[in-house]
Coordinates of C-alpha atoms and ligand atoms in Angstrom, one line a residue:
M2 CA -24.3 -4.2 15.6
E3 CA -21.2 -6.2 16.2
R4 CA -18.1 -5.6 14.0
V5 CA -16.2 -8.5 12.6
Y6 CA -12.5 -9.3 12.6
N7 CA -11.6 -7.8 9.2
F8 CA -8.7 -9.4 7.3
N9 CA -9.7 -8.0 3.9
A10 CA -6.8 -7.2 1.5
G11 CA -8.2 -3.9 0.2
P12 CA -10.3 -2.0 0.8
S13 CA -9.7 -3.1 4.3
A14 CA -10.1 -2.4 8.0
M15 CA -10.0 1.2 9.2
P16 CA -9.4 2.3 12.7
L17 CA -12.8 2.2 14.5
S18 CA -12.2 5.6 16.2
V19 CA -11.6 7.2 12.8
L20 CA -14.8 5.7 11.4
Q21 CA -16.7 7.0 14.4
T22 CA -15.2 10.5 14.0
V23 CA -16.1 10.5 10.3
Q24 CA -19.6 9.5 11.2
R25 CA -20.0 12.0 13.9
D26 CA -18.7 14.9 11.8
F27 CA -20.2 13.9 8.5
L28 CA -23.1 16.4 8.5
D29 CA -21.0 19.3 9.8
F30 CA -17.4 19.6 8.6
N31 CA -15.4 21.9 10.8
H32 CA -18.5 24.0 11.8
T33 CA -19.3 24.9 8.2
G34 CA -22.8 23.6 8.6
M35 CA -22.1 21.4 5.6
S36 CA -20.7 17.9 5.0
I37 CA -17.2 17.5 3.7
V38 CA -18.8 16.2 0.5
E39 CA -20.9 19.4 0.1
I40 CA -18.2 22.1 0.1
S41 CA -16.1 23.4 -2.7
H42 CA -12.6 22.2 -3.1
R43 CA -11.7 25.9 -3.6
S44 CA -13.1 26.9 -0.2
A45 CA -10.8 27.9 2.6
A46 CA -12.2 25.0 4.7
Y47 CA -11.1 22.4 2.2
Q48 CA -7.8 24.2 1.4
E49 CA -7.0 24.1 5.2
L50 CA -7.8 20.4 5.3
Q51 CA -5.6 19.6 2.4
A52 CA -2.7 21.7 3.8
D53 CA -3.1 20.0 7.2
T54 CA -3.0 16.6 5.5
I55 CA 0.2 17.4 3.6
A56 CA 1.8 18.9 6.7
L57 CA 0.9 15.8 8.8
L58 CA 2.2 13.4 6.1
K59 CA 5.5 15.4 6.1
K60 CA 5.7 15.1 9.8
V61 CA 4.7 11.5 10.1
M62 CA 7.0 10.3 7.3
R63 CA 9.7 12.9 8.0
I64 CA 9.7 13.9 4.3
P65 CA 12.7 16.0 3.6
V66 CA 12.7 19.2 1.6
G67 CA 12.9 18.8 -2.1
Y68 CA 9.8 16.6 -2.4
H69 CA 6.3 17.3 -3.6
I70 CA 3.2 15.6 -2.3
V71 CA 0.2 15.3 -4.5
F72 CA -3.2 13.6 -4.4
L73 CA -4.2 11.8 -7.6
Q74 CA -7.1 9.6 -8.8
G75 CA -7.3 6.4 -10.8
G76 CA -5.9 4.1 -8.1
G77 CA -2.6 2.3 -8.1
S78 CA -3.4 1.2 -11.6
M79 CA -3.3 4.7 -13.0
Q80 CA 0.2 5.1 -11.6
F81 CA 1.2 2.0 -13.5
L82 CA 0.9 4.0 -16.6
M83 CA 1.5 7.6 -15.3
H84 CA 5.1 6.9 -14.0
G85 CA 5.9 5.5 -17.5
A86 CA 4.3 8.4 -19.3
N87 CA 6.3 10.9 -17.3
F88 CA 9.7 9.3 -16.8
L89 CA 10.2 6.7 -19.5
K90 CA 12.5 8.2 -22.2
R91 CA 15.1 5.5 -23.0
R92 CA 14.5 2.4 -20.9
G93 CA 12.7 1.5 -17.7
A94 CA 14.0 -1.3 -15.4
Y95 CA 11.5 -3.3 -13.3
V96 CA 11.9 -5.9 -10.5
N97 CA 9.1 -8.3 -11.2
T98 CA 7.7 -9.4 -7.9
G99 CA 4.3 -10.5 -9.1
V100 CA 1.0 -9.4 -10.5
W101 CA 1.2 -5.7 -9.6
A102 CA 4.7 -5.3 -10.9
T103 CA 3.8 -7.1 -14.1
K104 CA 0.8 -4.8 -14.6
A105 CA 3.1 -1.8 -14.1
M106 CA 5.5 -3.1 -16.7
E107 CA 2.7 -3.8 -19.2
A108 CA 1.2 -0.3 -18.7
A109 CA 4.6 1.5 -18.9
A110 CA 5.6 -0.4 -22.0
F111 CA 3.1 1.7 -23.9
F112 CA 5.4 4.6 -23.6
G113 CA 8.8 3.0 -24.4
P114 CA 11.1 0.0 -23.9
I115 CA 11.1 -1.7 -20.5
Y116 CA 12.9 -4.7 -19.2
E117 CA 12.9 -7.0 -16.2
A118 CA 16.0 -6.3 -14.2
A119 CA 15.2 -9.2 -11.8
S120 CA 12.2 -11.6 -11.3
G121 CA 10.9 -13.7 -8.6
K122 CA 8.7 -15.7 -11.0
K123 CA 10.8 -19.0 -10.7
E124 CA 10.0 -19.1 -7.0
D125 CA 6.3 -18.3 -7.6
F126 CA 6.9 -14.8 -6.3
G127 CA 7.4 -16.2 -2.8
R128 CA 10.7 -14.3 -2.4
I129 CA 11.9 -10.8 -3.1
P130 CA 14.9 -11.1 -5.5
E131 CA 18.4 -10.4 -4.0
I132 CA 19.6 -6.9 -4.6
D133 CA 22.7 -8.5 -6.2
A134 CA 20.5 -10.3 -8.7
I135 CA 19.2 -7.0 -10.2
H136 CA 20.9 -6.5 -13.6
L137 CA 20.7 -3.0 -15.1
Q138 CA 21.2 -2.2 -18.7
N139 CA 22.8 1.0 -20.1
D140 CA 20.6 4.0 -20.7
T141 CA 18.1 3.1 -18.0
D142 CA 15.9 6.0 -16.7
Y143 CA 14.8 4.5 -13.4
L144 CA 14.4 1.3 -11.4
Y145 CA 10.8 0.3 -10.4
I146 CA 9.9 -1.8 -7.4
T147 CA 6.7 -2.8 -5.5
S148 CA 7.6 -2.5 -1.8
N149 CA 4.9 -4.9 -0.6
N150 CA 3.4 -7.6 -2.7
T151 CA -0.2 -7.9 -1.5
I152 CA -1.0 -11.1 -3.3
Y153 CA 2.0 -13.2 -2.3
G154 CA 2.7 -11.7 1.1
T155 CA 6.3 -10.6 0.3
E156 CA 7.9 -7.3 1.3
W157 CA 11.3 -5.7 0.6
Q158 CA 13.3 -5.7 3.7
Q159 CA 16.0 -3.5 2.2
Y160 CA 15.6 -1.3 -0.8
P161 CA 18.0 -1.3 -3.8
H162 CA 20.2 1.8 -4.2
L163 CA 21.8 1.4 -7.5
G164 CA 22.4 4.9 -8.6
L165 CA 19.2 5.3 -10.6
P166 CA 16.0 7.1 -9.7
L167 CA 14.0 4.7 -7.6
I168 CA 10.2 4.5 -8.2
C169 CA 8.1 2.5 -5.7
D170 CA 4.6 1.3 -5.6
A171 CA 3.9 1.3 -1.8
S172 CA 0.2 0.8 -2.0
S173 CA 0.0 -2.0 0.5
D174 CA 2.6 -1.0 3.1
F175 CA 2.3 2.8 3.0
L176 CA 2.6 4.2 6.5
A177 CA 3.1 0.8 8.1
R178 CA 6.6 1.5 9.2
P179 CA 9.2 4.3 8.9
V180 CA 10.8 4.6 5.4
H181 CA 13.7 6.8 4.4
V182 CA 12.0 8.9 1.9
A183 CA 15.2 10.3 0.6
D184 CA 16.0 6.9 -0.9
F185 CA 13.1 7.3 -3.3
D186 CA 12.4 9.6 -6.3
L187 CA 8.8 8.7 -6.6
L188 CA 6.8 6.8 -4.0
Y189 CA 3.1 6.3 -4.5
A190 CA 0.3 4.5 -2.9
G191 CA -3.4 3.9 -3.5
V192 CA -4.7 4.7 -0.1
Q193 CA -7.4 2.0 0.1
K194 CA -5.2 -0.7 1.7
N195 CA -3.8 1.0 4.8
V196 CA -4.9 4.6 5.0
G197 CA -8.4 5.3 3.7
P198 CA -11.2 4.5 1.4
A199 CA -10.7 3.9 -2.4
G200 CA -10.5 7.0 -4.5
A201 CA -7.2 8.7 -3.7
V202 CA -3.6 8.1 -4.5
V203 CA -0.8 9.8 -2.6
A204 CA 2.4 10.5 -4.7
I205 CA 5.6 11.8 -3.2
I206 CA 7.9 13.0 -5.9
K207 CA 11.4 14.3 -5.7
D208 CA 11.8 17.7 -7.4
T209 CA 14.9 16.7 -9.3
L210 CA 12.9 13.8 -10.9
L211 CA 9.9 16.0 -11.6
Q212 CA 12.1 18.5 -13.5
Q213 CA 13.0 15.7 -15.9
A214 CA 9.4 14.7 -16.6
R215 CA 8.2 14.6 -20.1
T216 CA 6.1 17.5 -21.3
D217 CA 4.8 15.8 -24.5
I218 CA 2.0 13.9 -22.8
P219 CA -1.6 14.9 -22.0
V220 CA -1.9 17.5 -19.2
M221 CA -3.9 15.1 -16.9
L222 CA -1.1 12.5 -17.1
Q223 CA 1.6 14.9 -16.0
Y224 CA 2.7 14.9 -12.3
R225 CA 3.7 18.5 -13.0
T226 CA 0.1 19.6 -13.5
F227 CA -0.9 18.3 -10.0
V228 CA 2.2 19.8 -8.4
E229 CA 1.7 23.2 -10.0
H230 CA -2.0 23.3 -9.1
D231 CA -1.5 21.9 -5.6
S232 CA -3.6 18.8 -6.3
T233 CA -6.6 21.0 -7.3
Y234 CA -6.1 21.2 -11.1
N235 CA -9.5 19.6 -11.1
T236 CA -11.7 18.4 -8.3
P237 CA -9.7 16.1 -6.0
P238 CA -11.3 13.2 -4.2
V239 CA -12.2 15.3 -1.2
F240 CA -13.8 12.7 0.9
A241 CA -10.9 10.2 0.6
I242 CA -8.4 13.0 1.4
Y243 CA -10.5 14.0 4.4
F244 CA -10.4 10.4 5.6
V245 CA -6.7 10.1 5.1
N246 CA -6.3 13.2 7.2
Q247 CA -8.2 11.5 10.0
V248 CA -6.1 8.4 9.7
L249 CA -2.9 10.4 9.8
H250 CA -4.1 12.1 13.0
W251 CA -4.7 8.6 14.4
I252 CA -1.2 7.5 13.4
D253 CA 0.3 10.6 14.9
R254 CA -1.7 10.3 18.2
N255 CA -0.6 6.6 18.4
G256 CA 3.1 7.2 18.3
G257 CA 3.7 7.6 14.6
L258 CA 5.4 5.2 12.2
T259 CA 7.8 3.8 14.8
A260 CA 4.9 2.7 17.0
M261 CA 3.1 1.4 13.9
E262 CA 6.1 -0.8 13.0
I263 CA 6.4 -2.2 16.6
R264 CA 2.8 -3.1 16.7
N265 CA 2.8 -4.5 13.1
R266 CA 5.8 -6.7 13.9
Q267 CA 4.1 -7.9 17.0
K268 CA 0.9 -8.7 15.1
A269 CA 2.8 -10.4 12.2
A270 CA 4.7 -12.5 14.7
I271 CA 1.5 -13.8 16.3
V272 CA 0.1 -15.0 12.9
Y273 CA 3.4 -16.3 11.5
D274 CA 4.0 -18.2 14.7
A275 CA 0.7 -20.0 14.2
I276 CA 2.0 -21.1 10.8
D277 CA 5.4 -22.1 12.1
R278 CA 4.2 -24.2 15.0
S279 CA 1.7 -26.1 12.8
N280 CA 4.2 -28.8 11.6
G281 CA 3.3 -28.1 8.0
F282 CA -0.5 -28.0 8.4
Y283 CA -0.2 -24.4 7.3
R284 CA 2.5 -23.7 4.8
G285 CA 3.6 -20.1 4.4
H286 CA 3.8 -19.0 0.8
A287 CA 6.5 -16.3 1.4
A288 CA 10.1 -17.3 2.2
V289 CA 10.9 -16.3 5.8
D290 CA 13.3 -13.6 4.8
S291 CA 10.7 -12.0 2.5
R292 CA 7.7 -12.1 4.8
S293 CA 5.3 -9.2 4.7
L294 CA 4.2 -7.4 7.8
M295 CA 0.9 -6.6 6.0
N296 CA -0.3 -9.8 4.2
V297 CA 0.3 -13.2 5.6
T298 CA -0.2 -15.9 2.9
F299 CA -0.5 -19.6 3.5
R300 CA -1.8 -22.8 2.1
L301 CA -3.4 -25.9 3.6
A302 CA -3.1 -29.4 2.2
T303 CA -5.9 -29.1 -0.4
P304 CA -8.2 -26.4 -1.9
E305 CA -11.1 -28.2 -0.1
L306 CA -9.4 -27.8 3.3
E307 CA -8.7 -24.2 2.5
K308 CA -12.4 -23.6 1.7
A309 CA -13.4 -25.3 4.9
F310 CA -10.9 -23.1 6.8
V311 CA -12.2 -19.9 5.2
A312 CA -15.8 -20.9 6.0
A313 CA -15.1 -21.9 9.6
G314 CA -13.3 -18.6 10.0
A315 CA -16.2 -16.7 8.7
A316 CA -18.5 -18.5 11.1
R317 CA -16.3 -17.1 13.9
R318 CA -16.5 -13.6 12.4
L319 CA -13.0 -13.8 11.0
I320 CA -13.6 -12.2 7.5
G321 CA -11.5 -12.0 4.4
L322 CA -9.2 -15.0 4.8
K323 CA -9.5 -16.2 1.2
G324 CA -6.3 -15.7 -0.9
H325 CA -6.2 -13.7 -4.1
R326 CA -7.8 -15.4 -7.1
S327 CA -4.5 -15.5 -9.0
L328 CA -2.7 -17.4 -6.3
G329 CA -5.3 -19.3 -4.3
G330 CA -4.7 -20.4 -0.8
C331 CA -5.4 -18.2 2.2
R332 CA -4.4 -14.7 3.2
A333 CA -4.8 -12.6 6.3
S334 CA -4.2 -8.9 5.7
I335 CA -3.2 -7.3 9.0
Y336 CA -2.9 -3.6 8.1
N337 CA -2.3 -0.8 10.7
A338 CA -6.0 -0.8 11.8
V339 CA -6.1 -4.5 12.5
T340 CA -5.7 -4.9 16.2
V341 CA -3.4 -7.2 18.1
E342 CA -6.5 -8.8 19.6
A343 CA -7.7 -9.7 16.1
C344 CA -4.4 -11.4 15.3
E345 CA -4.6 -13.3 18.6
V346 CA -8.1 -14.5 17.8
L347 CA -7.0 -15.6 14.4
A348 CA -4.0 -17.5 15.7
E349 CA -6.1 -19.2 18.3
F350 CA -8.6 -20.1 15.5
M351 CA -5.8 -21.5 13.4
D352 CA -4.5 -23.7 16.2
E353 CA -8.0 -24.9 17.0
F354 CA -8.9 -25.7 13.3
R355 CA -5.6 -27.6 12.9
K356 CA -6.3 -29.7 16.0
R357 CA -9.8 -30.4 14.9
R358 CA -8.6 -31.7 11.5
Ligands
PLP426 C1 -4.1 -3.1 -4.7 C2 -2.8 -2.8 -5.3 C3 -2.7 -2.1 -6.5 C4 -3.9 -1.7 -7.4 O1 -4.6 -0.7 -6.9 P1 -6.0 -0.1 -7.6 O2 -6.2 1.1 -6.8 O3 -7.0 -1.1 -7.5 O4 -5.6 0.2 -9.0 C5 -1.5 -1.7 -7.0 N1 -0.4 -2.1 -6.3 C6 -0.4 -2.8 -5.1 C7 0.8 -3.1 -4.5 C8 -1.7 -3.1 -4.6 O5 -1.7 -3.8 -3.5

């Protein structure tokens, strides 16, 4: 079997060595004589795995004291409502950077008043709003942002520090580069973009914010429940957490987040350069100062040409180049596990396709 060059947006490419380890160890987890999916989440073997995962995450992200790390289910979309259920008391402020931010606003609005503190809508979400353009109202509980906008290929380069608790959906750039965790009060990520299979969410919550969480909501919606029960109030998604553990070891072995960022910048430069040298044959959707390291979005002259591009790519084993259905165009997602070589092959293909047309 020959593996393809995988540019899927999520679920997406995973490190080959991790896939091989998972396959090798699948029938016998840690000398238990059982698979990871066959053991109790109350067993010592699982408890050790989860503790190791949290310790590794603290190490890799340099998470300071005063933060809790929990594993949750329901994907990024459950967090769209869970953050509101817990922390929306007076008003929630949102920076609207596209579909995912809008969904978070809609879900949180169920629990109280919310407003758009800034929006990139006028520019087709091709640019992250300037921090100066964020307008906060009185009695605002928190500011909510989406660090990387998977669909549009935009990413915050600097985060807003406006004296309010900062809540961030980092689903599509989690562990792609170092972040200063102390700047955030709640940072969450569905793991299926950059760090594992679908099924688990990692949430990093500052204790001071957790203390303010509402208690008049269902137990399963409270972050407190998962903190107090160490993510095992009910059965956690053990396989996904196990996989995340393996990916964290891979990141740690490969130089941590600093090395991830260097490699991700190198990869992104390779693909963006193919756009920039094309004399408008490929038109990047994101403004240059908002470009994502994870999702490179671009258009060709017509939808027909885009279709031909995606098909010609697939014929060369370049998979997943079709843009999100809400935006159209093309997109190459180049998460941590996508190799430099894959980006070089893509850039070569882009040059070649352009010359042929
Ligand atoms: C994919 C994605 C989501 C949605 O995740 P689900 O797990 O499918 O609910 C949310 N936010 C961002 C930024 C995403 O990229």
